[in-house]
Structures are given as structure tokens and as C-alpha cells.
Amino acid sequence: MLFQMCHLARKYAFLAVSTNKFVTFATSMQHFMKKIFLICATLFCLTNAEAKITMPQLFQSGMVMQRGKTIPVWGKADAGETVTIRFNKKQYQTTADANGRWRVDLPKMKAGGPYEMTVNEQTIDNIMIGDVWLLSGQSNIDVTIERVYPQYTTEIDAYENSQIRMFRVQNETSTHGVKDDIRPTNINWKPVNKQNAWLFSAAGYFLGKKMFEKNKVAQGIIVNSWGGTPIEAWISEDSLKSDYPMLIKKMQIYQSDNYVRTQMQANGAANHQWETMLNEADPGYADAQCDDSQWPVINQNNWTWRGTGSVWLRKHITIDKEHAGKPARLLLGTLFDRDVTYLNGKQIGQTGYQYPPRRYDIPEGLLREGDNVIAIRFINKYGACHFIPEKPYMLCFGDDRMSQNPMPKDVLPLGDEWKMKVGAEMPQCPSSDVSLQNLPTTLYNAVLYPLAPYAINGIVWYQGESNTGNPTPYADYLKKLMGSWRDRWQDQQMPFVIVQLANYDGRQQTGFPRPITPQTEPVNSGWAQLREAQRTAAKADAHAELAVINDLGETVDIHPLRKKEVAERIALCFDKLIYNNKVKLSPEVVSAQVSDAAIQLTLDQPIQEGDLYTFEVCNNGSNKYQNVPAVGRGNVITILYPSTSQASTLKVRYAWKDDPKQANARSISGLPMSSFEMTIK
């Protein structure tokens, strides 16, 4: 419109001057024309300014880009707009397509930096070229530095490194297909130090540290995980729909936004009403002056409360003059499920679910000389309230009170006895919960697909706990996951490290009668079956390795704290996959031979010699396994089984338990052998 006005103004001015008439009019029109041109030019510039180049969330100052690989840089602009990238003294140019999408592939580069990149008028600075790793899975990736800090206090306190950068993908779901980008995040390629890493993945932190120590180049750690999620949520729809159509139908039910919104609102309203009723009915027993002299006494090692609502436990502790008034840390192990904890009537901490360790800091001045009262309000909606007896329960004093490795020098054990009183009993809380993150494809769509084709060096997959209830399809799921992710990156050789499930007694969940006795006889373990699926999927893939951690878990904790050691084993797997294929990982069986009195398993490497445990054998197709003795010498394991001559088929299992604590087959360097099941004919 404005250009048409300019054209008309010029036309009328020309006509007026050419006839020597209306000279004044012509002069005025010439002035008018100049103003119109100025307005047009200004609006043209403003229009260009509004045509902003956008780039994915990963492209921010402080980013790490992958050395030795082509580096895609991409984004959106107006259709047909020219995009100019200046980086490392070179210029690259492209044009946005009809949909406004553009991409430039920077050439392979050596490690270095910091660099600056300009994309038209935008500038991204402090860019490093190094190695980039993507860590994904469920809550054992989520476990933070804050959670594991007591295991590594000195190391975490003393360490910082500006060349290790951390990026956390924010949780999001999509039932409506793939998204173009992830949500904005508060952790934007932050350098490693205690403060920045405090709520970041411990496995990611320690992997970055280990890989930097090995390669001396910048490390970028992208963490993309969600606690409690099954593997199906992370696989593309195309990979699932032909073999698992019911999974896709399950997801499609939730494509109705109105249905999801209604269910979530109903669930929120029910929870709010339940909590309101509970708080109104619970008289509360936090006050230090509360008379608990007639309350029954329970022992935390065998106590459970199977009611729904709230129950209170109180304990009196005596503090001497030396410790009175001093700051302290209260360790309350791990509790099921939810608690609010008080000291002398003052709330000192609360935890909303069963897994986090209860470590509550007591401020200076709150502990008094003489009698003090700890009160715990358990809130329970399902299962049974209980303590995890194997965890630490104590008051810790002194400058080392934050450490649990080693334990502080000045501690006051709490003892096992508590006084108990029910606060308020409630009916079951109605639930209309909609957990979109647990539906097939929803996380692939929302938080995996948008990350590609960002150049990365390798992927860590640390997941499986949520699939132990149905481990049968897991090996196929894992194959499809690796395939769909490689397709997304258009790299069929993308290295994967599969972190195998750690040892953990799955019976710890929701109110199993206590105490729980160790499993010694052969059992049909869902955890062992899933470990076997992880092992076989990794073994069948030339570009995948298995990090075996069946010695780094905890019988009573699904989130073991030794994440530094886990990261070291992940790093060793990448060392073999990417840098040195002669690296020896966990021992593997390469052949088996049966004699009249024994089965001999030949391994790919020597192992620590001696008696070996948790081997089981069954014969003639029977599913009844029995424990058998075994011994390791050199690279051979001899299983003593005298009835082998009568068997046409033998099955051998090793470490086939949720928590195979006695399993002790190890390489010379100390790496544990994976659990396995094999048939010998």
C-alpha cells in the first residue's frame, strides 16, 4: 500500500511540472513524496528487524560443540530470508526455505575455544569445541550432586572446571507428534562447580569430569531424563506402531486435550480435598510438651502401619551441655512414603515421597541441654508406612557432619524405639492421575526429537527399573530405541552405553513385610530378566557396550549413591567404543563345554581366582534350577554338576536375583561379570 502511494505521488508531481501548471502543488507533492519514501524506508527496516532469526534452545552462550564431526546449526526465519553465520574466521550463508527453516553444516573442527558465533545480528559467545554426551533414562540419571554429596564431600567441594559445561533438558510431553524445540531451561551450559552442579545429574557430572581427565578437551553434558518413566515413552511412534499397535492406541486415548485437562483437574481437586480433610482431622503431635507417656512403643526395624492418613512417631533424646545449641544434621535414613519432621516443635524438614534420604539440618540454638523431642508425621496414601532399617539414623555434629563417607566422628545414634499414635485415618484418595510421561512415544516426541541433529559423541541409556514388571519385550524395545535415535541423528554408528540395572531387592517396594530376608534359593527374578535383556541387546549391537554395575547398588535403595563409580564404568565403555577397542570390560562367556562331572565356561579374559557363588543349573528342559558350586581359575569357570552325562540340555544361570549380593565373578581389574542365562546342548 505504501509503495503504491509513493508511485502515485511521483506520477502526480511529474504531471504538474510537465504542464508548467500547479507549480506550488508540484512542489508540495515533491515534499510529500520524500516523506512517503522516508516512511516506507523506516517501515521496511522495522519489518526486517522483526524478522528475527530463531535457533533451538541448545544454541546458547557457553555451549560445547562436537569436535571431529560435521556440526549442524539450524533454526527458523522468514521464508526466503538470508542467514549468515560467522564462526572461527569463516562465513557461511544459506536461505530459509518456504517453511522458514534453515540449516548450515559447519565443517569438522579440532578441539579448542572459546569462540564467538554470529547468526545475522545474534551473537553466541564462549563456545568450546570438544566432546558432547547425551545422558538419558529415568531417575538414576536424575539423582543429583546434592543427593550423593555425602559420599564425595571433599571432591565436590574442591572441584570446578570451566571447560565442563552442563545442560539440563526440561521435562515435557507430547501426544500430538514431535516438537520443534525443547522448553527454555534454567541450566544453560553452565560450567561445573559445586553451586552450578548441586541439582544436576551426578552421573553426568562425574562422566564429564572423567572424560575431561582422559582427553583434556572441553566436555558438554546434556542430561535428558525423567524419573519413573518406561522405555516405551522414549521410542518413536514409527518404531512401535507395526509391532506394538496397542501401545500407540494407548497413547492416542490421551490425544484429547479436554480429556487430559478434565482428568488432571479432577485429580488435583481430589488431592486438595483429601489433604484438607486430613489436616482438619489430624490433631497434631509436634509440640515438645505433648504428653506421649501412654503411647505404645514400636521398633523401627519391624514396624509397619498399613492405614491410610497420618501417623505420628516421637522420640526423646538427651543432649549434653557440650552439644546443646550447636548446629547438627539429623539422619533419618529413608522412610515410606512421605514425612514432615519436627524438633522441639519446630519443623526442620519434609520429603514428599519415599526415595530421597532424609537429611535434615538443625540450626544453631534449637537443640537444648537435656530432653529434646523428634516428631515425625508420616502421611500415607497407599502401601504401608515403614523405616528402611539398613540406613543411618543419628544426629551428627561437627564440621564433618555433612559427610557419610566416612561417617562423621561426633554422632549420637537415635536407637530403634519410637512412640506411636495415629493422627487421622482417611479413606483412599480417589485418583484420576494422568501421567503422560509414562505413555508410549510422548518423551521421544517432546524432548528427544528436538535435540537432533545437534552433534554429539555418544549416548548413555540408564533406565529399566520401570520395566521390571514386564521384562519380556525389553530387549526388542531397546533395539528399537537405539535404532530410532540413530535414525534421528542419521548416524547408524552412534555409540550407546547401556547401564545395566544395579543390585536392589525389589521387594522393598510398598509395604513388603519386614524384615526382608535375603534370597538364597533360585528365584524367577524380573530384575535379572531385564538385566539379561540389556546384556543381549548390547551384545547384539556392534556400536553398544554394557556398563555392569551389579556391585554398586544397595539392597534397600533403588537409587544407589555411588554415581562416581558408575560414571567411571560408562567412561570405560566409551573408551572401548570410540578410542581403544582393546579395552577389557566385564568378563563374558565365549564358549561352554560339558564333561561327566562339570560344566566349563571359557571367558574372554582371566578372572580373580577362587570359589564362585550364585551359579544355578537345570537340566533336560526343566525350569527347576538348583544352586551349584563353582570355581574360577584363569579364564575358566568350572561348575561342579555331576549329573551332566544324563542331560541332553543344560541351562546355566549366574547372579539371577534382584539383589545378587553374593555374586563374585570379577575380572583381574575388579569389574563384575554380568548376570546371564545360557542354554548348553
XYZ file of C-alpha atoms in Angstrom:
681
model
C 0.000 0.000 0.000
C 2.733 2.459 0.930
C 4.652 1.668 -2.251
C 1.522 2.387 -4.278
C 1.183 5.750 -2.531
C 4.784 6.596 -3.419
C 4.163 5.662 -7.045
C 1.046 7.873 -7.265
C 2.837 10.807 -5.635
C 5.612 10.664 -8.219
C 3.067 10.422 -11.043
C 1.109 13.481 -9.968
C 4.251 15.552 -9.344
C 5.555 14.747 -12.841
C 2.272 15.714 -14.488
C 2.134 19.014 -12.626
C 5.682 20.045 -13.503
C 5.434 18.940 -17.170
C 2.497 21.266 -17.888
C 4.022 24.231 -16.039
C 0.836 24.379 -14.023
C 0.145 23.918 -10.404
C 3.795 24.552 -9.599
C 3.031 25.099 -5.974
C 1.102 21.868 -5.927
C 4.020 20.046 -7.523
C 6.469 21.415 -5.003
C 4.218 20.331 -2.192
C 3.847 16.923 -3.720
C 7.598 16.527 -4.037
C 7.946 17.232 -0.332
C 5.118 14.791 0.318
C 6.864 12.180 -1.840
C 10.095 12.497 0.146
C 8.213 11.990 3.394
C 6.445 8.947 1.994
C 9.772 7.451 0.890
C 11.181 8.061 4.377
C 8.187 6.369 5.954
C 8.487 3.428 3.551
C 12.190 3.056 4.255
C 11.611 3.183 8.004
C 8.840 0.583 7.883
C 10.987 -1.608 5.648
C 13.782 -1.522 8.227
C 11.347 -2.256 11.046
C 9.923 -5.182 9.099
C 13.416 -6.587 8.652
C 14.139 -6.109 12.361
C 11.017 -8.073 13.274
C 12.081 -10.939 11.011
C 14.041 -12.438 13.883
C 16.232 -15.480 13.429
C 15.393 -18.181 15.991
C 17.569 -21.102 16.996
C 16.963 -24.163 19.219
C 17.469 -23.864 22.973
C 20.726 -25.811 22.752
C 22.374 -22.892 20.919
C 23.302 -20.575 23.758
C 26.401 -18.902 25.091
C 28.686 -21.354 26.841
C 27.701 -24.243 24.571
C 30.011 -27.100 23.648
C 30.056 -28.323 20.042
C 31.388 -31.698 18.953
C 34.930 -31.966 17.646
C 35.760 -34.139 14.658
C 32.210 -34.207 13.258
C 30.172 -32.021 10.944
C 28.326 -29.505 13.150
C 24.740 -28.726 12.126
C 23.480 -25.250 13.011
C 19.790 -24.694 12.314
C 16.729 -22.639 13.120
C 13.832 -20.615 11.718
C 13.414 -17.306 9.901
C 11.060 -15.723 7.419
C 10.722 -17.719 4.206
C 13.398 -16.667 1.755
C 15.451 -14.766 4.304
C 19.235 -14.901 4.004
C 21.004 -16.340 7.045
C 24.685 -15.564 7.517
C 26.822 -17.382 10.095
C 30.276 -16.156 11.075
C 32.378 -18.567 13.098
C 36.091 -19.129 13.617
C 37.115 -16.568 10.965
C 34.843 -18.064 8.298
C 31.458 -17.117 6.894
C 28.624 -19.446 5.875
C 25.363 -18.470 4.195
C 22.026 -20.078 3.413
C 18.411 -19.116 2.719
C 15.351 -20.091 4.751
C 13.045 -22.405 2.814
C 9.339 -21.913 2.145
C 8.558 -23.075 5.702
C 11.110 -20.723 7.207
C 13.569 -23.486 8.116
C 17.288 -23.151 7.538
C 20.392 -25.198 8.289
C 24.131 -24.796 7.832
C 26.597 -27.640 8.417
C 29.887 -26.343 9.774
C 32.935 -28.415 8.829
C 34.724 -30.769 11.201
C 36.916 -28.928 13.703
C 39.567 -29.687 16.271
C 39.031 -29.108 19.971
C 39.512 -25.533 21.065
C 37.903 -22.265 22.058
C 36.421 -20.141 23.352
C 34.838 -18.926 20.104
C 32.121 -16.497 19.123
C 29.354 -17.180 16.600
C 27.145 -14.581 14.954
C 23.954 -15.555 13.159
C 22.792 -12.429 11.342
C 22.519 -9.973 14.229
C 22.610 -12.532 17.064
C 25.802 -13.392 18.929
C 26.614 -16.552 20.895
C 29.894 -16.403 22.776
C 32.134 -18.561 24.965
C 31.695 -21.579 22.663
C 34.011 -24.544 23.106
C 34.795 -27.342 20.655
C 35.190 -30.654 22.465
C 33.082 -33.744 23.203
C 29.327 -33.773 23.787
C 27.496 -36.593 25.564
C 23.756 -37.198 25.868
C 22.574 -38.970 29.039
C 19.012 -40.207 29.124
C 16.759 -42.537 31.086
C 14.912 -42.401 34.374
C 15.598 -41.434 37.983
C 19.097 -42.858 38.379
C 20.175 -40.279 35.815
C 18.145 -37.679 37.723
C 19.945 -38.347 41.046
C 21.670 -35.068 41.802
C 25.009 -33.998 43.205
C 23.093 -32.819 46.276
C 21.884 -36.390 46.832
C 25.315 -38.028 46.535
C 27.289 -35.198 48.134
C 27.838 -37.010 51.472
C 29.716 -39.728 49.553
C 32.158 -37.300 47.917
C 32.179 -34.138 50.062
C 35.856 -33.241 49.705
C 35.987 -33.937 45.981
C 32.870 -31.921 45.176
C 33.858 -29.035 47.454
C 37.269 -28.714 45.818
C 36.419 -29.210 42.164
C 35.460 -26.724 39.487
C 36.174 -26.710 35.783
C 35.005 -24.086 33.313
C 35.634 -26.470 30.400
C 32.962 -28.922 31.538
C 29.556 -27.478 30.664
C 26.155 -28.811 31.825
C 22.807 -28.570 30.049
C 19.546 -29.916 31.535
C 16.603 -30.584 29.222
C 13.342 -29.536 30.865
C 10.631 -32.180 31.186
C 7.787 -32.014 28.684
C 5.461 -34.435 26.903
C 3.621 -34.557 23.606
C 0.828 -36.894 22.495
C 0.354 -34.864 19.293
C 3.526 -35.735 17.441
C 7.055 -34.366 17.510
C 8.018 -30.878 18.680
C 10.463 -28.484 17.031
C 12.235 -27.476 20.228
C 12.523 -28.154 23.923
C 11.314 -25.845 26.659
C 13.552 -22.987 27.850
C 15.834 -24.125 30.650
C 17.492 -22.527 33.660
C 20.656 -24.572 33.257
C 22.128 -23.168 30.065
C 25.546 -24.725 29.514
C 26.746 -23.780 32.974
C 30.352 -24.587 33.906
C 30.993 -27.193 36.574
C 31.329 -26.033 40.142
C 29.562 -27.070 43.323
C 26.848 -24.426 43.101
C 26.013 -24.983 39.430
C 26.115 -28.769 39.745
C 24.169 -29.037 43.015
C 20.886 -30.009 41.324
C 22.479 -31.534 38.219
C 22.828 -35.228 37.422
C 25.587 -36.827 39.481
C 26.245 -39.422 36.776
C 26.579 -36.614 34.211
C 28.832 -34.543 36.464
C 31.240 -37.401 37.117
C 31.209 -38.548 33.480
C 32.217 -35.064 32.349
C 34.961 -34.995 34.949
C 36.309 -38.418 33.963
C 36.255 -37.737 30.214
C 37.995 -34.396 30.711
C 40.720 -36.090 32.756
C 41.181 -38.626 29.965
C 41.024 -36.418 26.854
C 41.853 -32.905 28.132
C 39.243 -31.268 25.888
C 36.028 -29.428 26.737
C 33.102 -31.644 27.739
C 29.427 -30.906 27.133
C 26.963 -32.958 29.200
C 23.327 -32.916 28.071
C 21.001 -34.602 30.577
C 17.566 -35.603 29.330
C 15.801 -37.873 31.827
C 12.561 -38.302 33.759
C 12.166 -40.400 36.893
C 9.863 -43.400 36.770
C 9.427 -43.422 33.005
C 9.338 -46.661 30.977
C 11.424 -47.197 27.873
C 8.350 -47.074 25.593
C 7.961 -43.345 26.276
C 11.361 -42.724 24.676
C 10.791 -44.623 21.395
C 9.416 -43.115 18.181
C 5.895 -43.901 17.009
C 7.210 -45.232 13.690
C 9.336 -47.780 15.538
C 6.468 -49.064 17.682
C 3.345 -48.945 15.557
C 3.900 -52.063 13.440
C 4.930 -54.468 16.229
C 3.128 -52.856 19.156
C -0.048 -51.236 17.795
C -1.787 -51.375 21.179
C 0.892 -49.142 22.660
C 0.114 -46.486 20.083
C -3.613 -46.814 20.740
C -2.913 -46.403 24.441
C -1.163 -43.122 23.728
C -3.862 -41.951 21.313
C -6.515 -42.083 24.030
C -4.729 -39.120 25.577
C -4.707 -37.049 22.402
C -7.932 -35.466 23.629
C -6.709 -32.346 25.402
C -10.114 -31.920 27.001
C -9.972 -35.426 28.475
C -6.457 -34.893 29.847
C -7.336 -31.497 31.297
C -10.500 -32.846 32.918
C -8.681 -35.814 34.451
C -5.882 -33.653 35.804
C -8.324 -31.157 37.275
C -10.285 -33.973 38.902
C -7.131 -35.466 40.350
C -5.993 -32.091 41.673
C -9.386 -31.439 43.263
C -9.457 -34.888 44.887
C -5.949 -34.454 46.293
C -6.750 -30.990 47.609
C -9.911 -32.232 49.313
C -8.129 -35.259 50.781
C -5.298 -33.111 52.169
C -7.771 -30.589 53.597
C -9.762 -33.293 55.370
C -6.573 -34.908 56.687
C -5.212 -31.673 58.120
C -8.546 -30.828 59.728
C -8.836 -34.262 61.344
C -5.212 -34.618 62.496
C -4.793 -33.079 65.979
C -1.024 -32.823 65.509
C 1.610 -34.061 67.918
C 4.652 -31.984 67.042
C 4.700 -29.902 70.226
C 7.585 -30.793 72.514
C 5.230 -30.570 75.528
C 2.804 -33.130 74.103
C 2.165 -35.922 76.609
C 3.236 -39.134 74.889
C 3.792 -41.136 78.096
C 0.945 -43.539 77.295
C 1.748 -44.040 73.651
C 2.674 -47.597 72.616
C 6.341 -48.236 71.779
C 7.361 -49.649 68.399
C 10.679 -50.861 66.974
C 11.544 -49.243 63.653
C 13.197 -52.414 62.325
C 9.936 -54.361 62.110
C 7.229 -51.682 62.268
C 4.685 -51.040 59.530
C 1.441 -49.068 59.563
C -0.989 -50.112 56.880
C -3.543 -47.406 57.429
C -4.317 -44.501 55.135
C -3.914 -40.991 56.503
C -1.344 -39.882 59.079
C 0.545 -41.500 61.927
C 2.935 -39.811 64.386
C 6.168 -41.162 65.851
C 8.007 -39.406 68.661
C 11.421 -39.969 70.231
C 13.036 -38.294 73.247
C 16.786 -37.743 73.086
C 19.095 -36.316 75.741
C 21.617 -33.688 74.692
C 24.565 -32.897 76.971
C 25.917 -29.443 77.720
C 28.758 -29.811 75.201
C 26.375 -30.269 72.246
C 23.467 -28.104 73.357
C 22.808 -25.202 70.983
C 25.183 -26.440 68.326
C 24.137 -26.929 64.707
C 23.665 -30.551 63.730
C 22.354 -32.797 60.965
C 19.599 -35.318 61.609
C 19.842 -38.503 59.527
C 16.508 -40.325 59.335
C 17.507 -42.941 56.789
C 14.786 -43.454 54.198
C 11.088 -43.508 55.041
C 7.969 -44.716 53.283
C 6.289 -42.668 51.997
C 6.012 -39.002 52.976
C 7.068 -37.216 56.129
C 7.162 -33.898 57.931
C 9.764 -33.877 60.717
C 9.968 -31.620 63.778
C 12.491 -30.997 66.514
C 11.201 -29.469 69.741
C 8.055 -28.373 67.925
C 9.853 -26.652 65.059
C 9.681 -28.125 61.548
C 13.186 -28.967 60.324
C 12.368 -30.807 57.092
C 9.883 -32.619 54.910
C 10.080 -35.009 51.971
C 7.250 -35.706 49.561
C 7.970 -39.305 48.553
C 9.807 -42.422 49.626
C 13.157 -42.353 47.855
C 15.214 -39.326 48.975
C 17.368 -39.842 52.075
C 16.169 -37.759 54.983
C 18.977 -35.389 55.923
C 17.583 -32.516 57.939
C 19.792 -29.677 59.123
C 19.229 -28.405 62.661
C 20.005 -24.701 63.079
C 22.163 -23.344 65.841
C 20.281 -22.849 69.107
C 17.457 -25.345 68.550
C 18.945 -28.293 70.457
C 18.793 -27.698 74.189
C 20.529 -29.312 77.115
C 18.539 -32.232 78.483
C 15.373 -33.602 76.886
C 14.646 -32.958 73.194
C 11.845 -34.405 71.072
C 11.950 -35.584 67.477
C 8.471 -35.961 65.976
C 7.761 -37.494 62.566
C 4.409 -37.141 60.869
C 4.036 -39.915 58.306
C 1.448 -39.264 55.589
C 0.331 -42.338 53.704
C -1.949 -42.780 50.683
C -1.060 -46.346 49.747
C 1.099 -49.256 50.869
C 2.441 -49.265 54.415
C 4.484 -46.743 56.375
C 7.869 -48.095 57.410
C 11.527 -47.279 58.025
C 14.388 -48.697 55.959
C 16.382 -50.200 58.852
C 19.673 -50.536 56.979
C 20.021 -46.759 56.566
C 21.718 -44.454 59.131
C 19.628 -42.957 61.957
C 21.615 -40.492 64.046
C 22.417 -36.933 64.997
C 25.687 -35.687 63.521
C 27.755 -32.851 64.978
C 30.950 -31.090 63.965
C 32.397 -29.684 60.767
C 32.273 -33.104 59.086
C 28.557 -33.667 59.801
C 27.686 -33.491 56.067
C 29.871 -36.484 55.217
C 28.775 -40.098 55.161
C 31.949 -41.439 53.566
C 33.447 -41.631 56.102
C 30.756 -41.067 58.698
C 31.216 -38.050 60.998
C 33.321 -38.565 64.093
C 30.850 -36.997 66.530
C 27.479 -38.745 66.290
C 24.587 -39.643 68.569
C 22.749 -42.830 67.468
C 18.997 -42.491 67.752
C 18.156 -46.063 68.711
C 15.359 -48.181 67.297
C 12.406 -47.396 69.569
C 9.724 -44.774 68.944
C 6.378 -43.916 70.460
C 3.451 -44.090 68.049
C -0.023 -42.617 67.735
C -2.376 -42.440 64.747
C -3.101 -38.873 63.732
C -6.063 -39.243 61.372
C -7.334 -42.223 59.427
C -8.664 -41.476 55.963
C -10.323 -43.318 53.084
C -8.296 -43.988 49.952
C -7.764 -40.828 47.921
C -9.578 -41.069 44.551
C -7.136 -40.897 41.676
C -7.609 -39.754 38.108
C -3.885 -39.378 37.599
C -2.702 -38.662 34.076
C 0.997 -39.423 33.758
C 1.622 -38.507 30.145
C 5.356 -39.079 30.601
C 4.693 -42.796 31.028
C 2.811 -43.180 27.746
C 4.489 -44.548 24.612
C 6.340 -42.014 22.386
C 5.486 -38.929 24.495
C 9.061 -38.207 25.563
C 10.598 -39.068 22.213
C 8.216 -36.518 20.681
C 8.802 -33.708 23.156
C 12.367 -33.928 24.468
C 14.344 -36.311 22.249
C 13.331 -35.456 18.688
C 14.078 -31.705 19.080
C 17.682 -32.343 20.170
C 18.761 -33.720 16.794
C 20.745 -33.137 14.726
C 22.907 -31.432 17.404
C 26.298 -33.106 17.012
C 27.115 -35.489 19.876
C 29.817 -38.051 20.528
C 27.784 -40.768 22.247
C 24.677 -41.636 24.248
C 24.216 -43.116 27.720
C 20.973 -45.027 28.339
C 20.435 -45.572 32.086
C 16.919 -46.956 32.553
C 14.995 -50.141 33.213
C 13.610 -50.102 36.748
C 10.137 -49.149 35.495
C 10.066 -52.127 33.104
C 10.969 -54.881 35.574
C 7.293 -55.814 35.957
C 7.232 -56.938 32.307
C 10.804 -57.546 31.151
C 9.965 -59.844 28.201
C 9.806 -57.214 25.411
C 12.593 -55.035 26.800
C 15.391 -56.310 24.533
C 13.276 -55.506 21.485
C 12.307 -52.126 22.923
C 15.962 -51.315 23.487
C 16.850 -52.308 19.935
C 14.077 -50.050 18.629
C 15.166 -47.184 20.851
C 18.749 -47.305 19.614
C 17.542 -47.639 16.032
C 15.075 -44.747 16.201
C 17.591 -42.433 17.859
C 20.283 -43.273 15.325
C 17.778 -42.640 12.547
C 17.013 -39.265 14.061
C 20.696 -38.320 14.084
C 21.265 -40.036 10.731
C 24.192 -41.871 12.276
C 23.880 -45.653 12.306
C 27.146 -45.954 14.222
C 26.188 -43.667 17.104
C 27.825 -45.193 20.215
C 25.465 -46.284 23.016
C 26.445 -47.261 26.539
C 23.705 -49.241 28.267
C 23.952 -49.008 32.059
C 22.691 -52.301 33.434
C 20.376 -52.382 36.441
C 22.205 -52.310 39.749
C 21.570 -54.817 42.503
C 18.453 -53.961 44.506
C 15.850 -56.032 46.315
C 12.622 -55.208 44.506
C 10.615 -56.459 47.477
C 11.488 -53.223 49.260
C 8.574 -51.563 47.442
C 5.358 -50.552 49.212
C 4.993 -52.396 52.442
C 6.533 -55.838 51.999
C 6.561 -57.473 55.481
C 9.691 -56.586 57.392
C 12.376 -57.581 57.974
C 13.142 -58.813 54.460
C 15.347 -61.881 54.379
C 17.929 -62.253 51.581
C 17.101 -64.501 48.628
C 19.316 -67.596 48.688
C 17.352 -70.155 46.664
C 16.782 -69.859 42.885
C 14.012 -67.401 42.026
C 12.369 -66.115 38.869
C 13.651 -62.545 39.091
C 12.162 -59.776 36.932
C 15.237 -57.658 37.645
C 17.550 -60.416 36.425
C 15.410 -60.908 33.312
C 15.662 -57.231 32.492
C 19.434 -57.256 33.053
C 19.609 -60.147 30.606
C 17.611 -58.144 28.059
C 20.066 -55.270 28.462
C 23.018 -57.628 28.095
C 21.748 -59.384 24.984
C 20.684 -56.129 23.286
C 24.095 -54.578 23.890
C 25.919 -57.715 22.759
C 23.923 -57.841 19.513
C 24.832 -54.248 18.630
C 28.324 -53.591 17.272
C 28.190 -49.978 18.487
C 26.877 -50.562 22.005
C 28.533 -51.618 25.238
C 27.178 -52.673 28.626
C 28.248 -50.992 31.866
C 27.784 -53.668 34.526
C 27.065 -52.232 37.985
C 25.558 -55.167 39.871
C 28.030 -54.491 42.684
C 27.361 -50.737 43.037
C 23.720 -50.905 44.114
C 22.090 -51.022 47.526
C 19.741 -53.737 48.719
C 17.364 -51.181 50.213
C 17.739 -48.224 47.840
C 16.640 -48.139 44.208
C 18.839 -45.041 43.810
C 22.344 -46.118 44.837
C 24.671 -43.249 45.649
C 27.970 -44.436 44.113
C 27.443 -42.474 40.922
C 31.121 -41.608 40.513
C 31.934 -45.300 40.099
C 29.007 -45.698 37.676
C 30.362 -42.814 35.577
C 33.839 -44.363 35.564
C 32.425 -47.574 34.081
C 30.451 -45.620 31.486
C 33.667 -43.816 30.555
C 35.475 -47.143 30.210
C 32.782 -48.344 27.787
C 33.176 -45.195 25.676
C 36.919 -45.703 25.807
C 36.450 -49.081 24.127
C 33.761 -47.929 21.674
C 35.449 -44.743 20.492
C 39.115 -44.611 21.411
C 40.613 -48.058 22.085
C 38.860 -51.306 21.205
C 41.431 -53.327 23.165
C 39.981 -52.155 26.484
C 38.714 -55.034 28.636
C 35.290 -54.587 30.198
C 33.331 -57.050 32.352
C 34.176 -60.742 31.755
C 31.986 -62.567 29.214
C 31.450 -66.245 28.434
C 32.696 -67.106 24.950
C 32.176 -70.894 24.957
C 30.895 -73.748 27.116
C 31.875 -77.400 27.394
C 30.185 -80.232 29.304
C 32.026 -83.201 30.839
C 30.818 -86.066 33.042
C 31.097 -84.137 36.261
C 31.293 -80.475 35.376
C 30.468 -77.634 33.055
C 33.362 -75.475 31.920
C 32.760 -71.889 30.833
C 35.578 -70.207 28.944
C 35.743 -66.428 29.346
C 37.228 -63.663 27.217
C 39.757 -62.822 29.953
C 41.217 -64.137 33.212
C 39.246 -63.567 36.401
C 40.069 -63.419 40.086
C 40.589 -66.987 41.234
C 38.639 -68.819 43.917
C 35.221 -70.152 44.829
C 32.335 -68.504 42.965
C 28.735 -68.148 44.067
C 25.192 -67.715 42.667
C 25.596 -70.210 39.825
C 22.485 -72.291 39.103
C 21.811 -75.203 36.747
C 18.739 -77.045 35.484
C 18.662 -79.988 33.063
C 16.510 -81.665 30.431
C 14.442 -78.601 29.726
C 13.215 -78.328 33.306
C 12.649 -74.880 34.734
C 13.664 -76.010 38.193
C 17.077 -74.580 38.930
C 19.373 -75.607 41.759
C 22.354 -73.884 43.314
C 25.698 -75.400 42.326
C 29.294 -74.799 43.430
C 31.770 -73.215 41.017
C 35.393 -72.207 40.961
C 37.388 -69.771 38.828
C 40.884 -70.430 37.514
C 42.497 -68.309 34.818
C 39.857 -67.646 32.193
C 37.780 -70.753 33.013
C 34.864 -71.198 35.402
C 34.247 -74.812 36.386
C 30.719 -75.587 37.602
C 30.532 -78.839 39.552
C 27.416 -80.672 38.371
C 27.824 -84.483 38.428
C 24.603 -85.410 36.571
C 25.621 -83.724 33.300
C 26.079 -87.012 31.443
C 22.364 -87.739 31.765
C 21.228 -84.355 30.470
C 20.513 -83.615 26.837
C 20.128 -79.909 27.516
C 21.510 -77.816 30.340
C 20.689 -74.305 31.385
C 23.111 -72.227 33.387
C 22.334 -69.019 35.230
C 24.542 -66.643 37.145
C 23.568 -63.896 39.606
C 19.899 -64.498 38.773
C 18.397 -62.467 41.612
C 17.086 -58.967 42.159
C 19.960 -58.384 44.570
C 22.776 -60.843 43.802
C 24.945 -59.742 46.711
C 26.995 -62.948 46.776
C 27.883 -62.830 43.078
C 31.659 -62.530 42.976
C 32.989 -63.360 39.484
C 35.273 -60.433 38.645
C 37.948 -59.504 36.177
C 41.517 -59.065 37.372
C 40.875 -55.316 37.437
C 37.773 -55.811 39.582
C 34.933 -55.376 37.089
C 31.984 -57.666 37.884
C 30.636 -60.200 35.424
C 27.083 -59.589 34.258
C 24.306 -61.915 35.266
C 23.400 -64.233 32.376
C 21.303 -67.207 31.332
C 22.503 -69.644 28.689
C 21.489 -72.991 27.231
C 24.093 -75.686 26.597
C 23.211 -78.599 24.314
